[in-house]
Short mmCIF file of C-alpha atoms in Angstrom, two decimals:
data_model
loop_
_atom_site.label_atom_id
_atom_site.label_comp_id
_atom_site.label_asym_id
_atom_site.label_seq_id
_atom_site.Cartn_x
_atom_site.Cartn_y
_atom_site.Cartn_z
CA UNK A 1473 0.00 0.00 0.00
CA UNK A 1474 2.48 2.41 0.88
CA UNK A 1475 4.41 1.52 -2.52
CA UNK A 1476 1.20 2.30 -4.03
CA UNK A 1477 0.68 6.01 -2.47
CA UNK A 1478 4.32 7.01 -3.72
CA UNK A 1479 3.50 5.96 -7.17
CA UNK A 1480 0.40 7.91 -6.82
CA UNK A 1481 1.80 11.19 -5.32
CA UNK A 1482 4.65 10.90 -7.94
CA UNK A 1483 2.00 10.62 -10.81
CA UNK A 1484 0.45 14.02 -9.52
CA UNK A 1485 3.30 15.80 -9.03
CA UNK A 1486 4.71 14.85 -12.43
CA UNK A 1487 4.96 17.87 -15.24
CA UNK A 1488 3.86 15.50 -17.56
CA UNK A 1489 0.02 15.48 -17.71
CA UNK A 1490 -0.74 11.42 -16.97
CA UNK A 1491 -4.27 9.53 -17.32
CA UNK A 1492 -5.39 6.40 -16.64
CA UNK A 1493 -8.23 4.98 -19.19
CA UNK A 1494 -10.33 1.85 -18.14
CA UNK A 1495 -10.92 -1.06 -20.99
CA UNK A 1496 -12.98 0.77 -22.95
CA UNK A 1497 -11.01 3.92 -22.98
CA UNK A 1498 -13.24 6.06 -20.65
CA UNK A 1499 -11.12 8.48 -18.23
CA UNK A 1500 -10.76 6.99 -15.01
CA UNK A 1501 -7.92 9.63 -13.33
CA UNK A 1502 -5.74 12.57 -14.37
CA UNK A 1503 -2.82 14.50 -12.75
CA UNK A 1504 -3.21 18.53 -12.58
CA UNK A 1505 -0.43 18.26 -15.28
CA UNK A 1506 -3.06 16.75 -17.76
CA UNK A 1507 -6.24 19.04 -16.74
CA UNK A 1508 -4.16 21.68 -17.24
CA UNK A 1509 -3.07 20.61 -20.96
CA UNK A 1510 -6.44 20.88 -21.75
CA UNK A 1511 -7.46 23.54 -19.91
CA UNK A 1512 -10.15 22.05 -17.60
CA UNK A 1513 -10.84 24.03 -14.78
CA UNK A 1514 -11.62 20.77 -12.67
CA UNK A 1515 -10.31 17.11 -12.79
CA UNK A 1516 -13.63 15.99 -12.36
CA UNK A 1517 -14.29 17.46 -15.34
CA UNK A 1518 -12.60 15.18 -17.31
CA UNK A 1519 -13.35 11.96 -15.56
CA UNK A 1520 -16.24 9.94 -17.80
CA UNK A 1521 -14.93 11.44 -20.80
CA UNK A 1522 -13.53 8.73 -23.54
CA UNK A 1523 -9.93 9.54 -23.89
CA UNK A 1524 -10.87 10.15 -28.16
CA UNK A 1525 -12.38 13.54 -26.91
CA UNK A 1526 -9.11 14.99 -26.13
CA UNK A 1527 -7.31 14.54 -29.01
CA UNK A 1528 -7.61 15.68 -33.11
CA UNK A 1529 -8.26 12.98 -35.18
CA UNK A 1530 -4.79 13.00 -36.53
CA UNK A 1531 -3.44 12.31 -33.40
CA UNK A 1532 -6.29 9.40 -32.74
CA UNK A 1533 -5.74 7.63 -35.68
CA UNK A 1534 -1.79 7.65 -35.05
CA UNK A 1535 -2.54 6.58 -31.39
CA UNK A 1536 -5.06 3.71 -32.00
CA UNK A 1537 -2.04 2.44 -34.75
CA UNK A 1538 1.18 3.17 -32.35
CA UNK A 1539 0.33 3.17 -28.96
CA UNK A 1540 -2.95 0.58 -28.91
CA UNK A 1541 -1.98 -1.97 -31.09
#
């Protein structure tokens, strides 16, 4: 567990905007790194959302081909 809450606290303090998508590529968490890139007021905001919202479809076609196989 404690392992766990380092990893966490490490993910949220990371410059790099991080989220986690479930199976079915709904948003299930994002660091303040991440709801700032996309200029969300709230991380809430963003939770529920499918992770294709967020990106052009340039950059969804070239992540369901590179990054999802």
């Amino acid at each position: 567990l404690r392992q766990m809450e380092q990893r966490m606290i490490a993910i949220e303090l990371a410059g790099e905007g991080i989220g986690i998508v479930d199976q079915n590529g709904i948003i299930d968490y994002v660091n303040a790194a991440l709801t700032d890139m996309y200029c969300y007021k709230s991380w809430q905001d963003m939770i529920g959302l499918h992770w294709t919202t967020l990106v052009s479809v340039e950059e969804k076609e070239k992540i369901k081909t590179q990054v999802i196989p």
